[in-house]
CSV table of C-alpha atoms in Angstrom, one decimal:
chain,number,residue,atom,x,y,z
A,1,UNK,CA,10.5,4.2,11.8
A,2,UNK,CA,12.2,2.3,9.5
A,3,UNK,CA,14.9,3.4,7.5
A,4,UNK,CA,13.0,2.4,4.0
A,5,UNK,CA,10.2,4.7,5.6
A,6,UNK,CA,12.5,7.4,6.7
A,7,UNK,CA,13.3,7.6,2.9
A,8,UNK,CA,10.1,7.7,1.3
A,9,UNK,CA,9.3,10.6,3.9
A,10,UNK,CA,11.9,12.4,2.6
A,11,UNK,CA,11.1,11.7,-1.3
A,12,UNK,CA,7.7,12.6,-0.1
A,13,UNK,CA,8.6,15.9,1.7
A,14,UNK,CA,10.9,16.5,-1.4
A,15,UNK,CA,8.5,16.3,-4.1
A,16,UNK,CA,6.2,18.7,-2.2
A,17,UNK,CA,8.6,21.2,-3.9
A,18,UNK,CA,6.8,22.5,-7.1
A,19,UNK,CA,9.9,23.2,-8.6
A,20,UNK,CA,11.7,19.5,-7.7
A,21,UNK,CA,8.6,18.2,-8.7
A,22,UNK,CA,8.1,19.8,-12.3
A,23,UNK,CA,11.4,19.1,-12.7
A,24,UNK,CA,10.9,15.3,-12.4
A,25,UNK,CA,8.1,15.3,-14.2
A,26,UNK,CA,9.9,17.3,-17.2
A,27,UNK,CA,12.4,15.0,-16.7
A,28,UNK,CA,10.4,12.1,-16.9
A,29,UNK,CA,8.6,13.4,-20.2
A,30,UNK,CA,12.2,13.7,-21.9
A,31,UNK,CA,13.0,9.9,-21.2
A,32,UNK,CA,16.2,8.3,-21.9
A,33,UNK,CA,17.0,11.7,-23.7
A,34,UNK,CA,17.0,13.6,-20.9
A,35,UNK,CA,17.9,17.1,-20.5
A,36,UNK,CA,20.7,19.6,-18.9
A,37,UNK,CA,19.7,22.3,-16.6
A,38,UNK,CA,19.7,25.5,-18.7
A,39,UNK,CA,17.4,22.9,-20.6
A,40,UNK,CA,14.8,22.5,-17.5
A,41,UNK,CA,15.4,26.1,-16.4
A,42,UNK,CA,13.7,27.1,-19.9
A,43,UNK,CA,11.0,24.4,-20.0
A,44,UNK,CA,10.0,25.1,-16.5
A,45,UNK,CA,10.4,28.9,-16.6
A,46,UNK,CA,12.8,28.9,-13.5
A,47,UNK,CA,16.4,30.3,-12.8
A,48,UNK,CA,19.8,28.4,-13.9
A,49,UNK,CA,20.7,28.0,-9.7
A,50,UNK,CA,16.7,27.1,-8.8
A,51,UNK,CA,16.9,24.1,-11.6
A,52,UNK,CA,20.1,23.1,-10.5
A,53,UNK,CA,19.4,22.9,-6.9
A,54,UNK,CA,16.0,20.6,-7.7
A,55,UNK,CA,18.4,18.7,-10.2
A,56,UNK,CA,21.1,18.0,-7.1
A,57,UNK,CA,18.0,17.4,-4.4
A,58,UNK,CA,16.6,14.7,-7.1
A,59,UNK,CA,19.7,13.3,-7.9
A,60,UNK,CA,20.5,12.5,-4.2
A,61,UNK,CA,17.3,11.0,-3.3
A,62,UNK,CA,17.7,8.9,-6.6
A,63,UNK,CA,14.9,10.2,-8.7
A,64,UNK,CA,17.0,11.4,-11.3
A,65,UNK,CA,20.8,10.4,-12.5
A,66,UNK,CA,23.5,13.1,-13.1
A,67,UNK,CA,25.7,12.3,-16.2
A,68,UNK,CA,29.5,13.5,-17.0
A,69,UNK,CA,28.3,16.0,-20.0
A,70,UNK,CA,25.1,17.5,-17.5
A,71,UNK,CA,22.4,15.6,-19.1
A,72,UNK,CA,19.8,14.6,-16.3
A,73,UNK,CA,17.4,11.8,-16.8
A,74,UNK,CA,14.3,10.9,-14.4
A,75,UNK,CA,14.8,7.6,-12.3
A,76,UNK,CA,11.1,6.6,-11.5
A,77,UNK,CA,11.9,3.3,-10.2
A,78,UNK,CA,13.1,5.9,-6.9
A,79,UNK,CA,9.1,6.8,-6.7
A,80,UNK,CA,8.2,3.1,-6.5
A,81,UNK,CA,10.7,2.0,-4.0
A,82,UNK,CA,9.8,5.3,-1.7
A,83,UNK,CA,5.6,3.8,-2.4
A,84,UNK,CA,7.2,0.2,-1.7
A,85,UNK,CA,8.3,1.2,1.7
A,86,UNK,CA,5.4,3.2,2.5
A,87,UNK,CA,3.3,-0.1,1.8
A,88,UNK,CA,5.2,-2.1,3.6
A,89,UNK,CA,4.0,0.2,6.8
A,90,UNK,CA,0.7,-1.1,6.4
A,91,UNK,CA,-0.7,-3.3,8.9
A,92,UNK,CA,-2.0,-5.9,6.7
A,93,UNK,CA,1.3,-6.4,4.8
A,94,UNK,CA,3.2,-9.1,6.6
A,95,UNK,CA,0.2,-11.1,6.5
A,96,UNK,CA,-0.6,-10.2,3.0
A,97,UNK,CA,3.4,-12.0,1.6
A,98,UNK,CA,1.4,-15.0,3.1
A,99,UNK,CA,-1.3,-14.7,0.7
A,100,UNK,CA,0.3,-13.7,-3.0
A,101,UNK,CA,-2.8,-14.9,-4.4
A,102,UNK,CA,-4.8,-12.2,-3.2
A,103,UNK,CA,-2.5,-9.2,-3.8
A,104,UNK,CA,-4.3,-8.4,-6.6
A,105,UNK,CA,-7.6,-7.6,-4.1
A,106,UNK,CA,-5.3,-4.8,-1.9
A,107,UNK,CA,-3.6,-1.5,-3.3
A,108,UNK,CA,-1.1,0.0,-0.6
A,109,UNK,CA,-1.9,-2.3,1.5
A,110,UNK,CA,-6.0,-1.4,1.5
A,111,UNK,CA,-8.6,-3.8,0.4
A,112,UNK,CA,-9.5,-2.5,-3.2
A,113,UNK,CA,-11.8,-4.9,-4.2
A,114,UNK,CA,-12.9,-8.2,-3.4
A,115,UNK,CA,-13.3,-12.0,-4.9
A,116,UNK,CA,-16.1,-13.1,-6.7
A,117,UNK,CA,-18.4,-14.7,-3.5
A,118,UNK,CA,-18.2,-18.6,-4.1
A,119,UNK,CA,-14.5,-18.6,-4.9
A,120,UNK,CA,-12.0,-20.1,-2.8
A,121,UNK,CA,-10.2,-16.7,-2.4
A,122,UNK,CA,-13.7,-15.2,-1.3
A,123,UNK,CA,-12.9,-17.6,1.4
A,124,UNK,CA,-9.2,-17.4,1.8
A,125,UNK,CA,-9.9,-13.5,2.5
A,126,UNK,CA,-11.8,-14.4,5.3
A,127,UNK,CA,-9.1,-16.1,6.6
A,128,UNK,CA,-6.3,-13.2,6.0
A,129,UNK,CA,-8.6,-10.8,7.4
A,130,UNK,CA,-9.5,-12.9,10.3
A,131,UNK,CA,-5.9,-13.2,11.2
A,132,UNK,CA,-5.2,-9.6,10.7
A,133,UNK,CA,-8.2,-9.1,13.7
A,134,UNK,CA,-6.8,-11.8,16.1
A,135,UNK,CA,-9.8,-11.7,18.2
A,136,UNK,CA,-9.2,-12.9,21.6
A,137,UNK,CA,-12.8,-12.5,23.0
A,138,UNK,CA,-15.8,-10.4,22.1
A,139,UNK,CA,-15.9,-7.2,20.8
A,140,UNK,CA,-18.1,-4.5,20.4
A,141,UNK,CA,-19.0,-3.7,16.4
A,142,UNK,CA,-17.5,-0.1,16.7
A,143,UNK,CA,-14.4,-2.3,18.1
A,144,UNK,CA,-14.6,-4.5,14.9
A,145,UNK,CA,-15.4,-1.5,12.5
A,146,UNK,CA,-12.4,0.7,13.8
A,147,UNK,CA,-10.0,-2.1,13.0
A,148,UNK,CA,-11.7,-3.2,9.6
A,149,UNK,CA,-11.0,0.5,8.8
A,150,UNK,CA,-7.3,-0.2,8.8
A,151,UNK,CA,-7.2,-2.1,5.7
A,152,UNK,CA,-10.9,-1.4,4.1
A,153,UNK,CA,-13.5,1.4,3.4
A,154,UNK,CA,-16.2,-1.1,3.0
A,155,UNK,CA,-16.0,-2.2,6.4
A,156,UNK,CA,-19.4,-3.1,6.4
A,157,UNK,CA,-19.0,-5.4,3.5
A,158,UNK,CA,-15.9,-6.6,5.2
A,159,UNK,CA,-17.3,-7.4,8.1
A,160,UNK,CA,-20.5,-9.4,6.6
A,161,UNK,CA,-18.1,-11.7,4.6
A,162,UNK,CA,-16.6,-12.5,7.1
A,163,UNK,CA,-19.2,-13.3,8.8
A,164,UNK,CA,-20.9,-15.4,6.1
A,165,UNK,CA,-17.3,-16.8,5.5
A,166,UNK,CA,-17.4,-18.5,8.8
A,167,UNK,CA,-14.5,-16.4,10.2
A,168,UNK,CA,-16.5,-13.9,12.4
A,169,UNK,CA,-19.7,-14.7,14.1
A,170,UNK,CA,-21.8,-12.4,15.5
A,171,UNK,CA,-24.6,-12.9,18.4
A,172,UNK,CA,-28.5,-12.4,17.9
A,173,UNK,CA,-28.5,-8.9,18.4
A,174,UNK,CA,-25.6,-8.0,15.9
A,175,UNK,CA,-23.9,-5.8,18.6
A,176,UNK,CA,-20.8,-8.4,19.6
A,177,UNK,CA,-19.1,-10.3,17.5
A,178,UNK,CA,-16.0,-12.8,18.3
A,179,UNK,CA,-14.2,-15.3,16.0
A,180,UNK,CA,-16.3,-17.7,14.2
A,181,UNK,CA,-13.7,-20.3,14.0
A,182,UNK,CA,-9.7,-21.2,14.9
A,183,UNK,CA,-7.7,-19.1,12.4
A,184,UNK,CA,-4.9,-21.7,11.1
A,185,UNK,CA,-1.6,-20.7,11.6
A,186,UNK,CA,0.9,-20.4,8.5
A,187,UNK,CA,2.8,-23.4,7.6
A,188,UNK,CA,5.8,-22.9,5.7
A,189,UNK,CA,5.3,-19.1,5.1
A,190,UNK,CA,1.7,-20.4,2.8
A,191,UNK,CA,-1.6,-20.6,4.6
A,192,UNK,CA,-3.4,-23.1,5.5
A,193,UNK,CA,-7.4,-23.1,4.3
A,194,UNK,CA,-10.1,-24.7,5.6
């Protein structure tokens, strides 16, 4: 595990705190104003010590900042570096830097929608996902499905755009499928399209 994922599972295990966590988002409510503990510990209906512990546990994971005078302030951009690294994890982002134009199309690194069916993008898909696959030989649809299912919930829709894409073919029967044609490699960190 990397140590950008290390971190976001301990924001993660943090905020499963009800206390830490109310206390970010109270925190985050106040804005640049912010607020001190005995503040917090009356908004949230908790003890002086519980609100300053969450207050500490924030403030070292960098979700909240500390001032001189005890005024606390929420620090969201900590929540989307923890999400950052817990995207990067995903086995479709390295590919996916390759492809900035279809970021848009994937949310934490999971195919959220796709490209309107004659674009070029519609195409370029094809190609990302058919390079995520690297198919070697044939392969079973349950073989196909199960790794579709890393990146997509509509891996039947997946897998038929591909298929009308050109990047997966399929035999008669629909029962083995195997790549429809040579997935270009990148060139200069931006893909290639066909």
């Amino acid at each position: 595990m990397s140590l950008e994922a290390a971190r976001a599972a301990d924001v993660l295990a943090a905020l499963s705190s009800p206390i830490r966590l109310s206390a970010l988002a109270e925190l985050t409510r106040r804005g640049r104003e912010g607020a001190t503990i005995a503040e917090l510990a009356y908004a949230l209906d908790a003890s002086v010590p519980q609100t300053g512990d969450a207050c500490a546990r924030l403030v070292a994971l960098g979700l909240a900042t500390g001032s001189g005078n005890g005024v606390y302030r929420a620090r969201p951009e900590g929540l989307r570096d923890a999400a950052a690294a817990v995207d990067n994890l995903q086995p479709i982002s390295p590919l996916l830097t390759e492809y900035p134009q279809l970021r848009g199309y994937f949310a934490h690194g999971r195919l959220s929608s796709m490209p309107p069916t004659l674009s070029e993008r519609y195409t370029q898909l094809g190609q990302l996902l058919a390079r995520f696959l690297d198919l070697d030989g044939l392969y079973t649809e349950d073989e196909i499905n199960k790794r579709l299912a890393e990146v997509t919930d509509d891996v039947a829709g997946v897998r038929r755009m591909m298929v009308d894409t050109g990047w997966l073919e399929r035999d008669r029967a629909g029962s083995t499928y195997g790549a429809g044609r040579p997935v270009p490699a990148a060139v200069d960190g931006s893909p290639r399209t066909a």
